[in-house]
Short mmCIF file of the C-alpha atoms (twelve columns), coordinates in Angstrom:
data_MODEL
# 
_entry.id   MODEL 
# 
loop_
_atom_site.group_PDB 
_atom_site.id 
_atom_site.type_symbol 
_atom_site.label_atom_id 
_atom_site.label_alt_id 
_atom_site.label_comp_id 
_atom_site.label_asym_id 
_atom_site.label_seq_id 
_atom_site.Cartn_x 
_atom_site.Cartn_y 
_atom_site.Cartn_z 
_atom_site.pdbx_PDB_model_num 
ATOM 1   C CA . MET A 1   -0.007  0.096   0.095   1 
ATOM 2   C CA . ARG A 2   1.210   3.457   -1.027  1 
ATOM 3   C CA . VAL A 3   2.591   5.389   2.279   1 
ATOM 4   C CA . ASN A 4   2.345   9.234   1.840   1 
ATOM 5   C CA . LEU A 5   4.703   11.258  4.022   1 
ATOM 6   C CA . PRO A 6   5.168   13.392  5.919   1 
ATOM 7   C CA . ILE A 7   2.502   12.990  8.569   1 
ATOM 8   C CA . ARG A 8   1.289   15.484  11.193  1 
ATOM 9   C CA . ASN A 9   -1.054  14.638  13.994  1 
ATOM 10  C CA . ALA A 10  -3.150  17.774  13.386  1 
ATOM 11  C CA . GLU A 11  -6.684  17.420  12.137  1 
ATOM 12  C CA . HIS A 12  -7.936  19.945  9.507   1 
ATOM 13  C CA . VAL A 13  -11.534 20.301  10.176  1 
ATOM 14  C CA . LEU A 14  -13.685 20.903  7.067   1 
ATOM 15  C CA . ARG A 15  -16.439 23.413  7.035   1 
ATOM 16  C CA . ALA A 16  -19.798 22.073  8.010   1 
ATOM 17  C CA . PRO A 17  -21.837 21.346  5.829   1 
ATOM 18  C CA . SER A 18  -19.343 20.873  3.110   1 
ATOM 19  C CA . ALA A 19  -19.658 18.674  -0.036  1 
ATOM 20  C CA . MET A 20  -16.678 18.077  -2.381  1 
ATOM 21  C CA . THR A 21  -16.605 15.950  -5.728  1 
ATOM 22  C CA . SER A 22  -13.930 14.094  -7.555  1 
ATOM 23  C CA . GLN A 23  -13.948 11.709  -10.603 1 
ATOM 24  C CA . THR A 24  -11.457 8.991   -11.561 1 
ATOM 25  C CA . ASP A 25  -10.981 6.791   -14.400 1 
ATOM 26  C CA . LEU A 26  -10.941 2.991   -14.089 1 
ATOM 27  C CA . ASP A 27  -7.363  2.854   -12.802 1 
ATOM 28  C CA . GLY A 28  -8.090  5.510   -9.938  1 
ATOM 29  C CA . ARG A 29  -6.369  8.217   -11.684 1 
ATOM 30  C CA . ILE A 30  -8.105  11.622  -10.978 1 
ATOM 31  C CA . THR A 31  -9.753  13.158  -13.869 1 
ATOM 32  C CA . ARG A 32  -12.013 15.899  -12.264 1 
ATOM 33  C CA . VAL A 33  -12.116 17.732  -9.173  1 
ATOM 34  C CA . ASP A 34  -13.885 20.781  -7.863  1 
ATOM 35  C CA . ARG A 35  -12.570 23.604  -6.093  1 
ATOM 36  C CA . ALA A 36  -13.532 22.586  -2.598  1 
ATOM 37  C CA . PHE A 37  -12.039 19.101  -3.110  1 
ATOM 38  C CA . ALA A 38  -8.656  20.930  -4.057  1 
ATOM 39  C CA . GLU A 39  -8.792  23.291  -1.062  1 
ATOM 40  C CA . ALA A 40  -9.537  20.480  1.455   1 
ATOM 41  C CA . SER A 41  -6.540  18.464  0.253   1 
ATOM 42  C CA . GLY A 42  -4.030  21.469  0.035   1 
ATOM 43  C CA . PHE A 43  -2.952  20.381  -3.189  1 
ATOM 44  C CA . THR A 44  -3.864  22.461  -6.404  1 
ATOM 45  C CA . ALA A 45  -5.887  21.145  -9.086  1 
ATOM 46  C CA . THR A 46  -2.874  20.801  -11.434 1 
ATOM 47  C CA . GLU A 47  -1.180  18.693  -9.001  1 
ATOM 48  C CA . LEU A 48  -4.169  16.518  -8.449  1 
ATOM 49  C CA . LEU A 49  -5.163  15.848  -12.094 1 
ATOM 50  C CA . GLY A 50  -3.565  12.720  -13.426 1 
ATOM 51  C CA . GLN A 51  -2.501  11.412  -10.175 1 
ATOM 52  C CA . SER A 52  -3.811  8.338   -8.341  1 
ATOM 53  C CA . HIS A 53  -6.408  8.900   -5.901  1 
ATOM 54  C CA . SER A 54  -4.276  7.358   -3.462  1 
ATOM 55  C CA . VAL A 55  -2.006  10.564  -3.173  1 
ATOM 56  C CA . LEU A 56  -4.592  11.484  -0.483  1 
ATOM 57  C CA . ARG A 57  -4.334  8.233   1.418   1 
ATOM 58  C CA . HIS A 58  -3.511  8.591   4.950   1 
ATOM 59  C CA . PRO A 59  -1.355  5.786   6.696   1 
ATOM 60  C CA . ASP A 60  -4.118  5.371   9.384   1 
ATOM 61  C CA . MET A 61  -6.651  3.951   6.753   1 
ATOM 62  C CA . PRO A 62  -6.677  0.152   6.836   1 
ATOM 63  C CA . PRO A 63  -5.978  -1.548  3.493   1 
ATOM 64  C CA . GLN A 64  -9.159  -3.636  4.183   1 
ATOM 65  C CA . ALA A 65  -11.413 -0.302  3.559   1 
ATOM 66  C CA . PHE A 66  -9.998  0.131   0.076   1 
ATOM 67  C CA . ALA A 67  -10.175 -3.325  -0.746  1 
ATOM 68  C CA . ASP A 68  -13.811 -3.485  0.233   1 
ATOM 69  C CA . MET A 69  -14.366 -0.290  -1.748  1 
ATOM 70  C CA . TRP A 70  -12.768 -1.663  -5.030  1 
ATOM 71  C CA . GLU A 71  -14.645 -4.832  -4.558  1 
ATOM 72  C CA . SER A 72  -17.872 -3.104  -4.243  1 
ATOM 73  C CA . LEU A 73  -17.269 -0.831  -7.355  1 
ATOM 74  C CA . GLU A 74  -16.030 -3.875  -9.502  1 
ATOM 75  C CA . LEU A 75  -19.296 -5.455  -8.911  1 
ATOM 76  C CA . GLY A 76  -21.088 -2.251  -10.061 1 
ATOM 77  C CA . LEU A 77  -22.297 -1.288  -6.616  1 
ATOM 78  C CA . PRO A 78  -21.911 2.058   -4.895  1 
ATOM 79  C CA . TRP A 79  -19.770 2.373   -1.770  1 
ATOM 80  C CA . THR A 80  -20.097 4.513   1.174   1 
ATOM 81  C CA . GLY A 81  -17.725 4.824   4.113   1 
ATOM 82  C CA . MET A 82  -15.744 7.101   6.193   1 
ATOM 83  C CA . VAL A 83  -12.168 7.995   4.936   1 
ATOM 84  C CA . LYS A 84  -9.289  9.669   6.617   1 
ATOM 85  C CA . ASN A 85  -7.336  11.592  3.983   1 
ATOM 86  C CA . ARG A 86  -3.941  13.438  4.263   1 
ATOM 87  C CA . ARG A 87  -3.295  16.871  3.151   1 
ATOM 88  C CA . LYS A 88  -0.256  18.086  1.298   1 
ATOM 89  C CA . ASN A 89  1.272   19.492  4.497   1 
ATOM 90  C CA . GLY A 90  0.740   16.229  6.346   1 
ATOM 91  C CA . GLU A 91  -2.543  17.270  8.317   1 
ATOM 92  C CA . PHE A 92  -5.362  14.912  8.149   1 
ATOM 93  C CA . TYR A 93  -9.074  15.499  7.484   1 
ATOM 94  C CA . TRP A 94  -12.114 13.066  7.642   1 
ATOM 95  C CA . VAL A 95  -14.826 12.848  4.935   1 
ATOM 96  C CA . LEU A 96  -17.835 10.647  4.369   1 
ATOM 97  C CA . SER A 97  -17.474 9.371   1.055   1 
ATOM 98  C CA . HIS A 98  -20.100 8.148   -1.521  1 
ATOM 99  C CA . VAL A 99  -18.269 6.366   -4.475  1 
ATOM 100 C CA . THR A 100 -20.379 5.441   -7.412  1 
ATOM 101 C CA . PRO A 101 -19.491 3.758   -10.837 1 
ATOM 102 C CA . LEU A 102 -20.100 5.790   -13.859 1 
ATOM 103 C CA . ARG A 103 -21.665 3.798   -16.394 1 
ATOM 104 C CA . ARG A 104 -22.685 4.227   -20.102 1 
ATOM 105 C CA . HIS A 105 -24.419 1.772   -22.305 1 
ATOM 106 C CA . GLY A 106 -23.616 -0.875  -19.754 1 
ATOM 107 C CA . ARG A 107 -19.992 -0.265  -19.353 1 
ATOM 108 C CA . THR A 108 -18.338 1.445   -16.492 1 
ATOM 109 C CA . GLU A 109 -16.267 4.553   -17.694 1 
ATOM 110 C CA . GLY A 110 -14.967 5.710   -14.238 1 
ATOM 111 C CA . TYR A 111 -16.043 6.473   -10.617 1 
ATOM 112 C CA . HIS A 112 -17.503 9.502   -9.152  1 
ATOM 113 C CA . SER A 113 -17.277 10.422  -5.543  1 
ATOM 114 C CA . VAL A 114 -19.076 12.832  -3.393  1 
ATOM 115 C CA . HIS A 115 -17.306 13.566  0.045   1 
ATOM 116 C CA . SER A 116 -19.266 15.254  2.765   1 
ATOM 117 C CA . THR A 117 -18.465 16.545  6.110   1 
ATOM 118 C CA . PRO A 118 -19.001 13.935  8.658   1 
ATOM 119 C CA . GLU A 119 -20.382 14.351  12.117  1 
ATOM 120 C CA . ARG A 120 -17.857 13.838  15.021  1 
ATOM 121 C CA . ALA A 121 -19.701 10.831  16.302  1 
ATOM 122 C CA . GLN A 122 -19.140 9.285   13.026  1 
ATOM 123 C CA . VAL A 123 -15.491 10.368  13.170  1 
ATOM 124 C CA . LYS A 124 -14.835 8.707   16.592  1 
ATOM 125 C CA . ALA A 125 -16.511 5.533   15.558  1 
ATOM 126 C CA . ALA A 126 -14.299 5.312   12.519  1 
ATOM 127 C CA . GLU A 127 -11.152 5.850   14.509  1 
ATOM 128 C CA . SER A 128 -12.206 2.976   16.781  1 
ATOM 129 C CA . LEU A 129 -13.185 0.840   14.055  1 
ATOM 130 C CA . TYR A 130 -10.229 1.263   12.003  1 
ATOM 131 C CA . GLY A 131 -7.994  1.059   14.933  1 
ATOM 132 C CA . ALA A 132 -9.376  -2.462  15.331  1 
ATOM 133 C CA . ILE A 133 -8.935  -3.522  12.048  1 
ATOM 134 C CA . ARG A 134 -5.515  -2.357  11.834  1 
ATOM 135 C CA . GLU A 135 -4.542  -4.046  14.917  1 
ATOM 136 C CA . ALA A 136 -6.364  -7.199  13.978  1 
ATOM 137 C CA . ARG A 137 -8.043  -7.570  17.474  1 
ATOM 138 C CA . ALA A 138 -9.908  -10.584 18.359  1 
ATOM 139 C CA . GLY A 139 -13.550 -10.250 17.218  1 
ATOM 140 C CA . ALA A 140 -12.913 -7.099  15.292  1 
ATOM 141 C CA . PRO A 141 -15.584 -5.888  12.931  1 
ATOM 142 C CA . THR A 142 -14.898 -6.361  9.008   1 
ATOM 143 C CA . LEU A 143 -16.250 -4.287  6.112   1 
ATOM 144 C CA . HIS A 144 -18.585 -5.529  3.392   1 
ATOM 145 C CA . ARG A 145 -19.723 -3.227  0.963   1 
ATOM 146 C CA . GLY A 146 -18.984 -0.315  3.136   1 
ATOM 147 C CA . GLU A 147 -21.049 -1.906  5.948   1 
ATOM 148 C CA . VAL A 148 -19.629 -2.819  9.274   1 
ATOM 149 C CA . LEU A 149 -20.157 -6.520  10.204  1 
ATOM 150 C CA . ARG A 150 -19.492 -7.807  13.631  1 
ATOM 151 C CA . PRO A 151 -19.030 -11.488 14.436  1 
ATOM 152 C CA . ALA A 152 -22.415 -13.143 14.755  1 
ATOM 153 C CA . TRP A 153 -21.555 -14.287 18.318  1 
ATOM 154 C CA . ARG A 154 -20.855 -10.663 19.239  1 
ATOM 155 C CA . ASP A 155 -23.957 -9.270  17.584  1 
ATOM 156 C CA . PRO A 156 -26.543 -11.895 16.975  1 
ATOM 157 C CA . VAL A 157 -29.334 -9.558  16.284  1 
ATOM 158 C CA . GLY A 158 -27.278 -7.783  13.687  1 
ATOM 159 C CA . PHE A 159 -26.480 -10.928 12.058  1 
ATOM 160 C CA . VAL A 160 -30.087 -11.857 11.588  1 
ATOM 161 C CA . ARG A 161 -30.983 -8.408  10.331  1 
ATOM 162 C CA . ARG A 162 -28.133 -8.568  7.796   1 
ATOM 163 C CA . LEU A 163 -29.763 -11.650 6.255   1 
ATOM 164 C CA . PRO A 164 -31.582 -10.867 2.971   1 
ATOM 165 C CA . VAL A 165 -34.964 -10.178 3.688   1 
ATOM 166 C CA . ARG A 166 -36.334 -12.545 0.807   1 
ATOM 167 C CA . GLY A 167 -34.449 -15.503 2.644   1 
ATOM 168 C CA . ARG A 168 -35.874 -14.393 6.113   1 
ATOM 169 C CA . VAL A 169 -39.489 -14.441 4.498   1 
ATOM 170 C CA . ARG A 170 -38.948 -17.827 2.883   1 
ATOM 171 C CA . ALA A 171 -37.654 -19.295 6.187   1 
ATOM 172 C CA . VAL A 172 -40.359 -17.856 8.308   1 
ATOM 173 C CA . THR A 173 -42.992 -18.996 5.943   1 
ATOM 174 C CA . ALA A 174 -41.395 -22.586 5.497   1 
ATOM 175 C CA . ALA A 175 -41.131 -22.791 9.330   1 
ATOM 176 C CA . ALA A 176 -44.741 -21.725 10.007  1 
ATOM 177 C CA . ALA A 177 -46.030 -24.163 7.354   1 
ATOM 178 C CA . LEU A 178 -44.005 -26.891 8.789   1 
ATOM 179 C CA . LEU A 179 -45.237 -26.125 12.195  1 
ATOM 180 C CA . ALA A 180 -48.827 -26.212 10.923  1 
ATOM 181 C CA . LEU A 181 -48.158 -29.708 9.624   1 
ATOM 182 C CA . VAL A 182 -46.792 -31.000 12.806  1 
ATOM 183 C CA . PHE A 183 -49.755 -29.628 14.697  1 
ATOM 184 C CA . GLY A 184 -52.063 -31.287 12.301  1 
ATOM 185 C CA . ALA A 185 -50.388 -34.593 12.396  1 
ATOM 186 C CA . VAL A 186 -50.519 -34.424 16.158  1 
ATOM 187 C CA . GLY A 187 -54.260 -33.426 16.061  1 
ATOM 188 C CA . TRP A 188 -55.025 -36.001 13.495  1 
ATOM 189 C CA . GLN A 189 -53.478 -38.780 15.799  1 
ATOM 190 C CA . GLU A 190 -55.211 -37.511 18.800  1 
ATOM 191 C CA . ALA A 191 -58.507 -37.312 17.092  1 
ATOM 192 C CA . SER A 192 -57.996 -40.919 15.599  1 
ATOM 193 C CA . ARG A 193 -57.512 -42.290 19.222  1 
ATOM 194 C CA . LEU A 194 -60.579 -40.492 20.548  1 
ATOM 195 C CA . VAL A 195 -62.537 -41.959 17.754  1 
ATOM 196 C CA . ALA A 196 -61.214 -45.408 18.068  1 
ATOM 197 C CA . ALA A 197 -61.799 -45.281 21.815  1 
ATOM 198 C CA . ALA A 198 -65.356 -44.185 21.346  1 
ATOM 199 C CA . GLY A 199 -66.029 -46.806 18.616  1 
ATOM 200 C CA . VAL A 200 -68.007 -44.333 16.476  1 
ATOM 201 C CA . PRO A 201 -67.114 -43.373 12.915  1 
ATOM 202 C CA . THR A 202 -66.548 -39.612 12.478  1 
ATOM 203 C CA . TRP A 203 -65.050 -37.118 10.040  1 
ATOM 204 C CA . LEU A 204 -62.960 -35.565 12.697  1 
ATOM 205 C CA . PRO A 205 -59.551 -37.037 11.990  1 
ATOM 206 C CA . ALA A 206 -59.751 -36.349 8.402   1 
ATOM 207 C CA . GLY A 207 -60.967 -32.681 8.908   1 
ATOM 208 C CA . VAL A 208 -57.961 -32.016 11.347  1 
ATOM 209 C CA . ALA A 209 -55.611 -33.277 8.744   1 
ATOM 210 C CA . THR A 210 -57.210 -31.304 5.755   1 
ATOM 211 C CA . ALA A 211 -57.392 -28.165 7.986   1 
ATOM 212 C CA . ALA A 212 -53.713 -28.427 8.756   1 
ATOM 213 C CA . GLY A 213 -52.759 -28.950 5.063   1 
ATOM 214 C CA . LEU A 214 -54.851 -26.009 3.898   1 
ATOM 215 C CA . ILE A 215 -53.347 -23.647 6.548   1 
ATOM 216 C CA . ALA A 216 -49.758 -24.874 5.458   1 
ATOM 217 C CA . LEU A 217 -50.720 -24.146 1.896   1 
ATOM 218 C CA . ALA A 218 -52.073 -20.505 2.812   1 
ATOM 219 C CA . ILE A 219 -48.923 -19.874 4.754   1 
ATOM 220 C CA . VAL A 220 -46.885 -20.662 1.727   1 
ATOM 221 C CA . GLY A 221 -49.198 -18.813 -0.636  1 
ATOM 222 C CA . LEU A 222 -48.783 -15.636 1.543   1 
ATOM 223 C CA . GLY A 223 -45.100 -15.939 1.550   1 
ATOM 224 C CA . GLN A 224 -45.106 -16.283 -2.447  1 
ATOM 225 C CA . PHE A 225 -47.460 -13.218 -2.523  1 
ATOM 226 C CA . MET A 226 -45.083 -11.101 -0.486  1 
ATOM 227 C CA . ASP A 227 -42.349 -12.129 -2.624  1 
ATOM 228 C CA . ARG A 228 -43.844 -11.290 -5.866  1 
ATOM 229 C CA . ALA A 229 -45.894 -8.214  -4.774  1 
ATOM 230 C CA . VAL A 230 -43.433 -6.524  -2.511  1 
ATOM 231 C CA . LEU A 231 -39.851 -8.060  -2.167  1 
ATOM 232 C CA . ARG A 232 -39.135 -8.517  -5.886  1 
ATOM 233 C CA . PRO A 233 -40.340 -4.914  -6.939  1 
ATOM 234 C CA . LEU A 234 -38.120 -3.655  -3.997  1 
ATOM 235 C CA . ALA A 235 -35.364 -5.470  -5.337  1 
ATOM 236 C CA . GLN A 236 -35.982 -4.030  -8.838  1 
ATOM 237 C CA . ALA A 237 -36.350 -0.500  -7.479  1 
ATOM 238 C CA . ALA A 238 -32.922 -0.788  -5.615  1 
ATOM 239 C CA . ALA A 239 -31.268 -1.981  -8.890  1 
ATOM 240 C CA . MET A 240 -32.819 0.942   -10.715 1 
ATOM 241 C CA . ALA A 241 -31.902 3.409   -8.123  1 
ATOM 242 C CA . ARG A 242 -28.230 2.139   -8.383  1 
ATOM 243 C CA . GLY A 243 -28.421 2.448   -12.222 1 
ATOM 244 C CA . ILE A 244 -29.691 6.119   -12.085 1 
ATOM 245 C CA . ALA A 245 -26.949 6.908   -9.604  1 
ATOM 246 C CA . CYS A 246 -24.531 5.406   -12.132 1 
ATOM 247 C CA . GLY A 247 -26.131 7.494   -15.010 1 
ATOM 248 C CA . GLU A 248 -27.517 4.547   -16.808 1 
ATOM 249 C CA . ARG A 249 -30.938 4.455   -18.829 1 
ATOM 250 C CA . MET A 250 -32.915 1.972   -16.695 1 
ATOM 251 C CA . PRO A 251 -35.932 0.054   -17.847 1 
ATOM 252 C CA . CYS A 252 -39.069 -0.291  -15.786 1 
ATOM 253 C CA . GLY A 253 -40.476 -3.765  -15.218 1 
ATOM 254 C CA . ALA A 254 -44.176 -4.556  -15.433 1 
ATOM 255 C CA . GLU A 255 -44.540 -6.849  -12.670 1 
ATOM 256 C CA . ALA A 256 -45.030 -4.543  -10.016 1 
ATOM 257 C CA . GLN A 257 -48.395 -3.574  -8.313  1 
ATOM 258 C CA . ALA A 258 -49.955 -0.756  -6.658  1 
ATOM 259 C CA . GLU A 259 -47.542 1.335   -4.494  1 
ATOM 260 C CA . THR A 260 -44.460 -0.681  -5.818  1 
ATOM 261 C CA . ARG A 261 -45.344 -0.067  -9.399  1 
ATOM 262 C CA . HIS A 262 -45.757 3.758   -8.418  1 
ATOM 263 C CA . LEU A 263 -42.401 3.652   -6.876  1 
ATOM 264 C CA . LEU A 264 -40.819 2.052   -9.922  1 
ATOM 265 C CA . GLN A 265 -42.675 4.568   -12.374 1 
ATOM 266 C CA . ALA A 266 -41.289 7.475   -10.300 1 
ATOM 267 C CA . LEU A 267 -37.785 6.254   -10.614 1 
ATOM 268 C CA . GLN A 268 -38.131 5.818   -14.171 1 
ATOM 269 C CA . GLN A 269 -39.383 9.165   -14.602 1 
ATOM 270 C CA . MET A 270 -36.448 10.536  -12.479 1 
ATOM 271 C CA . ASN A 271 -34.184 8.509   -14.821 1 
ATOM 272 C CA . ALA A 272 -35.546 9.921   -17.973 1 
ATOM 273 C CA . LYS A 273 -35.696 13.511  -16.698 1 
ATOM 274 C CA . LEU A 274 -31.976 13.327  -15.461 1 
ATOM 275 C CA . LEU A 275 -30.798 11.617  -18.739 1 
ATOM 276 C CA . SER A 276 -32.827 14.291  -20.947 1 
ATOM 277 C CA . ILE A 277 -31.014 17.121  -19.095 1 
ATOM 278 C CA . ALA A 278 -27.752 15.473  -19.600 1 
ATOM 279 C CA . ALA A 279 -28.396 14.849  -23.340 1 
ATOM 280 C CA . ASP A 280 -29.512 18.411  -23.651 1 
ATOM 281 C CA . GLY A 281 -26.434 19.747  -22.120 1 
ATOM 282 C CA . ARG A 282 -24.168 17.662  -24.358 1 
ATOM 283 C CA . ALA A 283 -25.994 18.753  -27.359 1 
ATOM 284 C CA . THR A 284 -26.076 22.542  -26.645 1 
ATOM 285 C CA . SER A 285 -22.626 22.823  -25.046 1 
ATOM 286 C CA . PRO A 286 -19.763 24.143  -27.438 1 
ATOM 287 C CA . THR A 287 -17.295 21.891  -25.258 1 
ATOM 288 C CA . ALA A 288 -19.360 18.623  -25.518 1 
ATOM 289 C CA . ALA A 289 -17.143 16.862  -28.096 1 
ATOM 290 C CA . VAL A 290 -13.802 18.421  -27.293 1 
ATOM 291 C CA . MET A 291 -12.762 20.594  -24.394 1 
ATOM 292 C CA . PRO A 292 -9.995  22.862  -25.523 1 
ATOM 293 C CA . ALA A 293 -7.401  24.027  -23.073 1 
ATOM 294 C CA . PRO A 294 -8.247  27.485  -21.780 1 
ATOM 295 C CA . PRO A 295 -5.872  30.389  -22.195 1 
ATOM 296 C CA . PRO A 296 -3.335  31.229  -19.431 1 
ATOM 297 C CA . GLY A 297 -4.552  33.291  -16.665 1 
ATOM 298 C CA . PRO A 298 -4.238  33.963  -12.787 1 
ATOM 299 C CA . GLU A 299 -6.526  30.827  -12.005 1 
ATOM 300 C CA . VAL A 300 -5.170  27.572  -11.288 1 
ATOM 301 C CA . ALA A 301 -7.670  26.029  -13.569 1 
ATOM 302 C CA . GLN A 302 -10.673 27.343  -15.382 1 
ATOM 303 C CA . PRO A 303 -14.224 26.184  -14.812 1 
ATOM 304 C CA . VAL A 304 -15.805 24.187  -17.628 1 
ATOM 305 C CA . ASP A 305 -19.032 25.495  -19.221 1 
ATOM 306 C CA . PHE A 306 -22.015 25.763  -17.085 1 
ATOM 307 C CA . VAL A 307 -24.252 23.588  -19.276 1 
ATOM 308 C CA . GLU A 308 -21.568 20.879  -19.337 1 
ATOM 309 C CA . ARG A 309 -21.425 21.080  -15.453 1 
ATOM 310 C CA . THR A 310 -25.173 20.654  -15.156 1 
ATOM 311 C CA . ALA A 311 -24.846 17.603  -17.728 1 
ATOM 312 C CA . PHE A 312 -22.288 16.022  -15.710 1 
ATOM 313 C CA . GLN A 313 -23.918 16.634  -12.324 1 
ATOM 314 C CA . ALA A 314 -27.312 15.435  -13.486 1 
ATOM 315 C CA . ASN A 315 -25.668 11.982  -14.673 1 
ATOM 316 C CA . ILE A 316 -24.516 11.197  -11.107 1 
ATOM 317 C CA . ALA A 317 -26.984 13.366  -8.691  1 
ATOM 318 C CA . ALA A 318 -30.014 11.006  -8.827  1 
ATOM 319 C CA . LEU A 319 -30.240 9.712   -5.193  1 
ATOM 320 C CA . ASN A 320 -27.475 11.800  -3.431  1 
ATOM 321 C CA . ALA A 321 -28.341 15.019  -1.749  1 
ATOM 322 C CA . ALA A 322 -24.629 15.963  -1.293  1 
ATOM 323 C CA . VAL A 323 -24.361 16.366  -5.015  1 
ATOM 324 C CA . GLU A 324 -26.856 19.068  -4.873  1 
ATOM 325 C CA . ALA A 325 -24.886 21.147  -2.612  1 
ATOM 326 C CA . ALA A 326 -21.851 20.722  -4.994  1 
ATOM 327 C CA . ARG A 327 -23.862 21.328  -8.412  1 
ATOM 328 C CA . ALA A 328 -23.079 24.920  -8.517  1 
ATOM 329 C CA . LYS A 329 -19.346 24.356  -7.781  1 
ATOM 330 C CA . PRO A 330 -16.886 24.696  -10.942 1 
ATOM 331 C CA . LEU A 331 -15.140 21.615  -12.125 1 
ATOM 332 C CA . PHE A 332 -11.652 21.161  -13.125 1 
ATOM 333 C CA . LEU A 333 -10.951 18.780  -16.090 1 
ATOM 334 C CA . ALA A 334 -7.982  16.675  -16.706 1 
ATOM 335 C CA . THR A 335 -7.853  18.291  -20.167 1 
ATOM 336 C CA . GLU A 336 -7.385  21.747  -18.663 1 
ATOM 337 C CA . THR A 337 -4.124  23.346  -18.166 1 
ATOM 338 C CA . SER A 338 -2.796  26.173  -16.235 1 
ATOM 339 C CA . PRO A 339 0.161   28.479  -16.470 1 
# 
């Protein structure tokens, strides 16, 4: 892992609230930053562009955190987590990073990050978590897609809650149906014993067995209904939301019903609106095809055209409120130069 020096035990506290954006290519080289990102890092935009994003990596960050991030991104999933960065002068600062793959026509073209100012409670929790991971303490938590996982023996409730909801529903319905059949079998045996003792023929044993079977079928049917009417559309909505955040055009399925169908339709409408804004921006911007280098000037880097900024932000701002705070900020491009 890259080790950046020097290191100073002094924190640079970001203004609250603060949102910063950056973009990298598939290899993690910085291709875009905004002014707030450059100011927080202590580097100039020219120093950052073209560099690996690890130029900001602080030695206190455990490699497992970045391994988890890259694993999530390579699967096409977003990643959110606390990150301790190193400034150019050796100071450190904390950000809550939201990293999303940028996709077009089904292919990942890069990664976009929105970094916001965390709360102090989040900073303290991250310091404790990363310290335990670095020191490999017994029972230390691990990270999975940005989520903190503790061993099941230390957090059994959390372990159960992390299980997929669809799997939990299936397990509960199967257990309930099996329990109904067990009670039905016991009831049938007891009813048969009573009928044999009385010596009078009756429909009671058959009725108990039939009722138990019907109850078991009803429970299984209820589980299937929950899966088709609620869980499957919600999984589809989550996939649509991730695709929208990545800037992709997402189709809307026709299986959803009632409220879940309305949710999917709203996501599809938002997807279409954001993509239309981006398309209009690329079509009307004179810099859409080729971004020429700006003439030398006193600024470190020149802001891109406003319409191109809007198009770029629209592609990645779907479900991230932090991007809204950063939308009006100028972006710096790797194709730009400075004197």
